[in-house]
Short mmCIF file of C-alpha atoms in Angstrom, two decimals:
data_model
loop_
_atom_site.label_atom_id
_atom_site.label_comp_id
_atom_site.label_asym_id
_atom_site.label_seq_id
_atom_site.Cartn_x
_atom_site.Cartn_y
_atom_site.Cartn_z
CA MET A 1 -265.97 33.00 -28.42
CA LYS A 2 -262.62 34.06 -27.07
CA ARG A 3 -260.27 35.39 -29.58
CA GLN A 4 -256.78 33.79 -28.99
CA ASN A 5 -253.84 35.87 -29.92
CA ASN A 6 -250.29 34.31 -30.77
CA ARG A 7 -247.79 36.78 -30.72
CA TYR A 8 -244.02 36.13 -32.23
CA THR A 9 -241.37 37.98 -30.92
CA VAL A 10 -238.74 38.97 -34.08
CA LEU A 11 -235.20 38.93 -32.97
CA PRO A 12 -232.82 41.02 -34.97
CA LYS A 13 -230.44 38.63 -36.95
CA LYS A 14 -226.51 39.09 -35.87
CA ILE A 15 -224.48 39.95 -38.84
CA THR A 16 -220.92 38.22 -38.57
CA GLY A 17 -217.77 38.75 -41.11
CA PHE A 18 -214.55 36.79 -41.18
CA THR A 19 -212.73 36.06 -38.65
CA LEU A 20 -208.96 37.18 -37.93
CA ILE A 21 -207.58 33.84 -38.55
CA GLU A 22 -209.71 33.51 -41.86
CA LEU A 23 -208.32 36.51 -42.93
CA LEU A 24 -205.10 35.70 -42.49
CA VAL A 25 -205.39 32.35 -43.95
CA ALA A 26 -206.70 34.10 -47.00
CA SER A 27 -204.04 36.47 -47.44
CA ALA A 28 -201.50 33.62 -46.91
CA LEU A 29 -202.86 31.51 -49.69
CA SER A 30 -203.10 34.87 -51.76
CA ILE A 31 -199.31 35.39 -51.62
CA ILE A 32 -198.57 32.05 -52.42
CA VAL A 33 -200.59 31.98 -55.49
CA LEU A 34 -198.83 35.35 -56.33
CA ILE A 35 -195.15 34.01 -55.53
CA ALA A 36 -196.10 30.77 -57.48
CA ALA A 37 -197.21 32.72 -60.52
CA GLY A 38 -194.15 35.01 -60.32
CA SER A 39 -192.05 32.03 -59.83
CA GLY A 40 -193.34 30.07 -63.00
CA PHE A 41 -193.14 33.70 -65.05
CA VAL A 42 -189.32 34.24 -64.23
CA THR A 43 -188.89 30.50 -64.98
CA THR A 44 -190.53 30.50 -68.18
CA GLN A 45 -188.59 33.91 -69.08
CA LYS A 46 -185.43 32.08 -68.20
CA LEU A 47 -185.96 28.87 -70.12
CA SER A 48 -186.99 31.56 -72.98
CA GLN A 49 -183.75 33.07 -73.37
CA VAL A 50 -181.54 30.07 -72.76
CA ALA A 51 -183.74 28.55 -75.59
CA LYS A 52 -183.25 31.63 -77.72
CA GLY A 53 -179.50 32.07 -76.69
CA ARG A 54 -178.82 27.83 -77.73
CA LEU A 55 -180.61 28.93 -81.17
CA GLN A 56 -178.59 31.57 -81.58
CA VAL A 57 -175.36 29.49 -81.44
CA GLN A 58 -176.58 26.80 -83.11
CA ASN A 59 -177.74 29.10 -85.99
CA ASP A 60 -174.49 30.85 -86.08
CA LEU A 61 -172.53 27.41 -85.60
CA ARG A 62 -174.88 26.22 -88.80
CA ASN A 63 -173.72 29.17 -90.92
CA ALA A 64 -170.05 28.87 -89.80
CA THR A 65 -170.00 25.30 -90.73
CA ASN A 66 -171.61 25.69 -94.31
CA MET A 67 -169.07 28.47 -95.06
CA ILE A 68 -166.11 26.37 -93.93
CA VAL A 69 -167.19 22.96 -96.00
CA ARG A 70 -167.76 25.12 -99.26
CA ASP A 71 -164.33 26.67 -99.28
CA ALA A 72 -162.83 23.21 -98.38
CA ARG A 73 -164.61 21.76 -100.98
CA MET A 74 -163.74 24.38 -103.17
CA ALA A 75 -160.01 25.07 -102.37
CA GLY A 76 -158.02 24.92 -105.20
CA SER A 77 -160.43 24.53 -107.72
CA PHE A 78 -160.12 26.85 -111.13
CA GLY A 79 -162.72 25.38 -113.38
CA CYS A 80 -161.25 22.07 -114.42
CA PHE A 81 -157.58 22.69 -113.35
CA ASN A 82 -156.76 22.16 -109.59
CA LEU A 83 -153.60 23.14 -107.57
CA ALA A 84 -153.42 19.45 -106.55
CA LYS A 85 -152.25 18.57 -109.88
CA THR A 86 -149.18 20.56 -109.72
CA ALA A 87 -147.58 18.18 -107.15
CA THR A 88 -148.62 14.89 -109.19
CA ASN A 89 -148.58 16.05 -112.88
CA ASP A 90 -144.97 17.39 -114.13
CA GLN A 91 -147.46 18.25 -117.23
CA THR A 92 -149.36 21.20 -115.65
CA LYS A 93 -148.25 24.70 -116.14
CA LEU A 94 -148.56 27.01 -113.37
CA LYS A 95 -147.63 30.76 -113.40
CA ASP A 96 -148.07 33.08 -110.92
CA HIS A 97 -147.15 36.56 -111.73
CA GLY A 98 -147.32 38.07 -108.57
CA ASP A 99 -145.09 38.86 -105.45
CA ALA A 100 -144.71 34.88 -103.60
CA ASN A 101 -145.32 37.10 -100.22
CA GLU A 102 -148.57 38.78 -101.04
CA LEU A 103 -151.64 37.91 -100.20
CA GLY A 104 -153.62 35.46 -102.75
CA ALA A 105 -150.17 34.05 -104.17
CA LEU A 106 -150.66 30.69 -105.11
CA GLU A 107 -147.41 29.38 -103.39
CA TYR A 108 -147.86 31.73 -100.35
CA ASN A 109 -145.39 30.54 -97.57
CA ASN A 110 -144.32 27.71 -99.94
CA GLN A 111 -147.86 26.02 -99.42
CA ASN A 112 -148.77 25.17 -103.30
CA GLN A 113 -152.37 23.70 -102.22
CA GLY A 114 -155.63 25.65 -102.29
CA VAL A 115 -155.82 25.54 -98.39
CA LYS A 116 -153.20 27.14 -96.10
CA TYR A 117 -152.31 27.09 -92.87
CA LEU A 118 -150.27 30.49 -91.80
CA ASP A 119 -148.92 32.90 -89.34
CA GLY A 120 -151.83 35.37 -88.28
CA THR A 121 -149.98 38.03 -86.74
CA ALA A 122 -148.06 38.61 -90.11
CA LEU A 123 -150.84 38.11 -92.44
CA LEU A 124 -153.66 39.84 -90.85
CA GLY A 125 -152.05 42.93 -89.08
CA SER A 126 -152.43 44.86 -85.58
CA LYS A 127 -155.87 45.73 -85.85
CA PHE A 128 -156.83 42.20 -85.19
CA THR A 129 -155.43 40.35 -82.10
CA VAL A 130 -155.06 36.69 -82.85
CA SER A 131 -155.45 34.65 -80.09
CA THR A 132 -152.40 33.12 -78.35
CA SER A 133 -153.68 29.49 -77.96
CA SER A 134 -154.51 29.67 -81.85
CA PRO A 135 -152.01 31.61 -83.50
CA LYS A 136 -152.37 30.33 -87.02
CA VAL A 137 -155.26 30.93 -89.71
CA LEU A 138 -156.56 28.88 -92.16
CA LEU A 139 -156.74 30.27 -95.88
CA PHE A 140 -159.05 29.05 -98.94
CA THR A 141 -158.49 30.20 -102.30
CA TYR A 142 -160.15 29.26 -105.47
CA GLY A 143 -161.51 30.40 -108.66
CA ILE A 144 -165.47 31.47 -109.18
CA GLY A 145 -167.13 32.65 -112.23
CA SER A 146 -168.64 31.62 -115.36
CA SER A 147 -167.41 33.06 -119.02
CA SER A 148 -167.47 31.89 -122.82
CA GLY A 149 -166.12 33.49 -125.80
CA TYR A 150 -162.13 34.07 -124.46
CA SER A 151 -160.28 36.11 -127.09
CA SER A 152 -156.81 37.47 -126.64
CA SER A 153 -156.46 40.88 -128.58
CA GLY A 154 -152.93 41.19 -127.92
CA ALA A 155 -150.06 40.01 -125.83
CA ASN A 156 -151.38 41.57 -122.78
CA SER A 157 -155.28 41.96 -123.06
CA PHE A 158 -158.13 39.59 -123.62
CA SER A 159 -161.88 39.95 -123.47
CA VAL A 160 -164.49 37.57 -122.57
CA GLN A 161 -168.33 37.03 -122.18
CA ILE A 162 -169.60 36.94 -118.88
CA GLU A 163 -173.15 36.64 -117.09
CA LYS A 164 -174.71 40.02 -116.37
CA GLY A 165 -174.62 40.52 -112.46
CA GLY A 166 -172.51 37.35 -112.10
CA GLU A 167 -168.91 37.12 -110.11
CA LEU A 168 -166.95 38.19 -112.67
CA ALA A 169 -168.98 41.45 -113.28
CA GLU A 170 -167.89 42.39 -110.03
CA LEU A 171 -164.35 43.14 -111.48
CA ASP A 172 -165.37 46.15 -113.57
CA GLU A 173 -162.87 48.76 -112.67
CA GLN A 174 -161.40 46.94 -110.26
CA THR A 175 -157.67 47.13 -110.96
CA LYS A 176 -156.41 45.74 -107.92
CA ALA A 177 -158.39 42.51 -107.95
CA PRO A 178 -156.34 39.58 -109.05
CA ILE A 179 -157.82 37.50 -112.24
CA ILE A 180 -156.99 33.96 -113.08
CA ILE A 181 -156.72 32.35 -116.71
CA SER A 182 -156.84 28.89 -117.00
CA THR A 183 -157.12 25.18 -119.17
CA CYS A 184 -157.41 22.02 -117.80
CA SER A 185 -153.53 21.97 -117.81
CA SER A 186 -152.21 25.53 -117.54
CA LEU A 187 -152.96 28.40 -115.09
CA GLU A 188 -152.18 32.06 -114.71
CA ARG A 189 -152.34 34.80 -112.22
CA PHE A 190 -152.30 38.27 -112.65
CA PRO A 191 -152.48 40.42 -109.21
CA SER A 192 -153.66 43.37 -110.71
CA SER A 193 -154.86 44.48 -114.53
CA THR A 194 -156.86 47.28 -116.19
CA LYS A 195 -160.54 45.91 -116.09
CA LYS A 196 -163.70 47.12 -118.00
CA LEU A 197 -167.11 45.85 -118.45
CA ASN A 198 -169.28 47.13 -121.50
CA GLY A 199 -172.41 45.03 -121.32
CA SER A 200 -171.99 41.48 -121.44
CA GLU A 201 -168.28 41.84 -122.14
CA LEU A 202 -165.03 41.85 -119.83
CA THR A 203 -162.09 43.85 -121.68
CA VAL A 204 -158.90 43.08 -119.42
CA LYS A 205 -155.58 45.01 -120.46
CA ASP A 206 -152.55 45.79 -119.27
CA LEU A 207 -151.23 42.43 -117.88
CA SER A 208 -147.82 42.19 -116.85
CA PRO A 209 -145.89 40.30 -117.87
CA ASN A 210 -147.64 39.27 -121.30
CA LEU A 211 -150.05 36.40 -122.11
CA SER A 212 -148.35 32.95 -122.32
CA SER A 213 -148.59 31.06 -125.41
CA ASP A 214 -150.99 28.52 -123.46
CA HIS A 215 -153.84 31.41 -123.34
CA ASP A 216 -153.09 33.58 -126.22
CA THR A 217 -155.42 33.06 -128.97
CA GLN A 218 -153.55 34.73 -131.59
CA VAL A 219 -151.10 32.27 -131.19
CA ASN A 220 -153.00 29.11 -130.95
CA PRO A 221 -156.76 29.78 -131.96
CA LYS A 222 -157.59 26.39 -131.17
CA LEU A 223 -157.35 27.27 -127.50
CA GLN A 224 -160.27 29.69 -127.58
CA SER A 225 -162.72 27.13 -126.45
CA GLU A 226 -160.60 25.45 -123.68
CA ILE A 227 -159.76 28.91 -121.77
CA SER A 228 -161.86 30.02 -118.87
CA VAL A 229 -161.56 33.01 -116.55
CA PHE A 230 -162.08 33.24 -112.78
CA ARG A 231 -162.02 35.70 -110.24
CA GLN A 232 -159.97 34.60 -107.33
CA VAL A 233 -161.54 34.27 -103.77
CA VAL A 234 -159.15 34.39 -100.55
CA ASN A 235 -161.18 33.47 -97.43
CA VAL A 236 -159.27 33.56 -94.48
CA TYR A 237 -160.82 31.99 -90.94
CA ALA A 238 -159.01 33.29 -87.66
CA ILE A 239 -159.77 33.00 -83.92
CA GLY A 240 -159.08 36.54 -82.20
CA THR A 241 -160.56 39.59 -81.01
CA PRO A 242 -160.45 43.00 -83.29
CA THR A 243 -160.00 46.28 -81.87
CA GLY A 244 -163.23 46.87 -79.91
CA GLY A 245 -164.65 43.91 -80.66
CA GLU A 246 -165.31 40.59 -79.14
CA GLU A 247 -163.48 37.30 -78.91
CA GLY A 248 -164.55 34.65 -81.57
CA LEU A 249 -164.34 32.97 -84.92
CA TYR A 250 -163.67 35.74 -87.44
CA LEU A 251 -163.99 35.61 -91.24
CA PHE A 252 -161.64 37.77 -93.53
CA GLN A 253 -162.29 38.09 -97.35
CA LEU A 254 -160.03 39.29 -100.38
CA ASN A 255 -161.56 43.02 -100.74
CA LEU A 256 -161.55 43.71 -104.70
CA THR A 257 -160.77 47.23 -104.32
CA THR A 258 -157.65 47.33 -102.37
CA GLY A 259 -156.51 43.88 -103.11
CA LYS A 260 -156.27 43.29 -99.33
CA LEU A 261 -158.07 41.48 -96.71
CA GLY A 262 -161.57 43.18 -95.92
CA GLU A 263 -162.67 44.09 -92.44
CA PRO A 264 -163.23 41.31 -90.26
CA GLN A 265 -166.70 39.75 -90.14
CA LEU A 266 -167.54 37.83 -86.97
CA LEU A 267 -169.24 34.27 -87.57
CA LEU A 268 -169.22 33.11 -83.91
CA ALA A 269 -168.53 34.80 -80.74
CA GLY A 270 -167.09 32.97 -77.47
CA VAL A 271 -164.72 30.89 -79.54
CA THR A 272 -161.42 31.00 -77.79
CA SER A 273 -159.25 28.68 -79.63
CA TRP A 274 -159.56 25.73 -82.11
CA GLU A 275 -157.58 22.58 -82.74
CA LEU A 276 -157.13 21.67 -86.56
CA GLU A 277 -155.86 18.75 -88.22
CA PHE A 278 -155.33 17.65 -91.94
CA GLY A 279 -155.75 14.38 -93.25
CA TYR A 280 -153.77 12.70 -95.88
CA VAL A 281 -154.33 9.78 -98.28
CA GLN A 282 -151.87 7.05 -97.39
CA SER A 283 -153.22 4.70 -100.08
CA PRO A 284 -153.38 6.38 -103.38
CA GLY A 285 -154.90 5.08 -106.42
CA CYS A 286 -158.17 3.67 -107.16
CA LYS A 287 -158.00 -0.07 -107.16
CA SER A 288 -161.83 -0.47 -107.19
CA MET A 289 -164.52 1.28 -107.05
CA GLN A 290 -165.20 0.92 -103.35
CA ASN A 291 -161.65 1.38 -102.62
CA ASP A 292 -161.13 1.89 -98.64
CA THR A 293 -158.22 3.84 -98.10
CA LYS A 294 -156.31 4.78 -94.81
CA ILE A 295 -156.18 8.54 -93.85
CA LYS A 296 -153.21 10.23 -91.63
CA PHE A 297 -154.11 13.38 -89.64
CA VAL A 298 -151.47 15.47 -88.72
CA ASN A 299 -151.49 18.91 -87.19
CA ASN A 300 -150.11 20.91 -89.72
CA ILE A 301 -150.13 21.39 -93.77
CA GLU A 302 -146.68 19.75 -95.57
CA SER A 303 -144.80 22.63 -97.34
CA ASN A 304 -143.03 21.92 -100.19
CA LYS A 305 -143.24 22.12 -103.92
CA THR A 306 -144.15 18.33 -104.43
CA ALA A 307 -146.56 18.30 -101.36
CA LEU A 308 -149.84 16.42 -101.77
CA SER A 309 -153.05 18.34 -100.88
CA PRO A 310 -154.74 17.07 -97.58
CA ALA A 311 -158.03 14.94 -98.39
CA LEU A 312 -159.92 16.06 -94.90
CA LEU A 313 -160.06 18.72 -92.50
CA ARG A 314 -160.99 18.09 -88.86
CA MET A 315 -161.79 21.27 -86.64
CA LYS A 316 -162.55 21.30 -83.14
CA LEU A 317 -163.81 24.87 -81.57
CA LYS A 318 -163.56 25.73 -78.03
CA GLY A 319 -165.49 28.57 -75.97
CA SER A 320 -165.36 30.41 -73.05
CA GLY A 321 -168.20 28.67 -71.38
CA GLY A 322 -168.01 26.42 -68.70
CA SER A 323 -165.83 23.37 -69.53
CA GLY A 324 -165.00 24.95 -72.83
CA GLU A 325 -168.33 25.40 -74.69
CA VAL A 326 -169.41 27.95 -77.03
CA LYS A 327 -171.19 30.81 -75.67
CA SER A 328 -173.48 32.66 -77.87
CA GLY A 329 -171.95 36.15 -77.27
CA LYS A 330 -171.94 38.68 -74.64
CA ALA A 331 -175.77 38.16 -74.14
CA ALA A 332 -175.17 34.68 -72.49
CA ASN A 333 -173.86 35.40 -69.22
CA ASN A 334 -174.82 31.99 -67.99
CA SER A 335 -173.65 28.51 -68.81
CA GLU A 336 -177.31 27.04 -69.53
CA SER A 337 -176.94 28.54 -73.20
CA ASP A 338 -173.49 27.20 -73.75
CA VAL A 339 -173.13 24.60 -76.65
CA GLN A 340 -170.86 21.85 -75.93
CA THR A 341 -167.45 21.71 -78.22
CA TYR A 342 -167.90 21.92 -82.03
CA TYR A 343 -166.69 19.60 -84.51
CA ILE A 344 -166.46 20.36 -88.25
CA ASN A 345 -165.38 18.03 -90.67
CA ALA A 346 -164.72 18.92 -94.23
CA THR A 347 -164.00 17.29 -97.56
CA ILE A 348 -160.80 18.89 -99.89
CA ARG A 349 -161.79 18.18 -103.44
CA GLY A 350 -158.30 18.25 -104.43
CA GLY A 351 -156.82 15.61 -101.97
CA ASN A 352 -159.17 12.97 -103.15
CA SER A 353 -158.83 12.02 -106.69
CA CYS A 354 -161.19 9.01 -106.89
CA ALA A 355 -164.83 9.35 -107.55
CA GLU A 356 -165.98 7.16 -104.90
CA ARG A 357 -163.67 6.38 -102.19
CA ASN A 358 -164.31 5.59 -98.43
CA PHE A 359 -162.33 6.82 -95.49
CA GLN A 360 -161.05 4.18 -92.67
CA GLU A 361 -159.87 4.75 -89.39
CA ASP A 362 -156.35 6.74 -89.12
CA ALA A 363 -153.47 5.28 -90.36
CA ASN A 364 -150.64 4.16 -87.91
#
């Protein structure tokens, strides 16, 4: 039998790679993906910076608003005595033993209320440049501290029990810090005195002039439970630029050691001006529990001995951003992080004597 042989020829397989066109297409796709990823990262970072900038502005605005609203509510209050009473009640007795032109004077610049609108250049000095578009500053003054057991130990000295670590404890050894003594119908302010804290007892000596009979328990012992002692607060808000600083809204506070305004504290950067309006009640008296009262807004505070206290404060802050928005400081160089023009409305307690009073539109 014949043998059949099947022969197969195995040909080597040709190895092939990417063509040039395929390489170009793949490279182009890679570049597109990288560009898209990089663009997305840059956009995300930018949005994050803008969000942080806006959050910073909102936080600063919120903090500034809380401080201004608190000061406005407290303005003129020294316990149950309010400076607003001096304009409407002849029975109140107000004695300020300091210079009428000194910082903290209760009738400074002939403005007898707890909120004052003053020339900033004369008040703040040369180290702070007040904004030319908003040259006036807003001043609030009131009393803080809790005391009991008042007792005068002579014509020019007294002692009082205070809370440990409280506001009155900060008066220890502060001879230039003003101190207020008041009842519901009388008030005395002493700009300087010798103060010594021993435990929870604060002793105040070297008062000049002597205590009035309204606050001398040796003359009238029955007054002891009616008299309160306060540390005077003086807070000044201004728009401007300190030496070496940036423009914005600043707060100045009374320095207890020097008796003068302390260093400026930046509340909100980028504020270039403000518009202030003061609302006065046009229909005084409380005829009903829901007494709708018209308010007249003016751009200045009334200045005379019988001027009433404003009841409302309107503040409009303008900034250096686009269209006058408030910027978040030097770090924000673009308009995306700007905040729209901001309004602050505050109630001034002394100007509203009714417990429940609704305010209507502006009076004509």
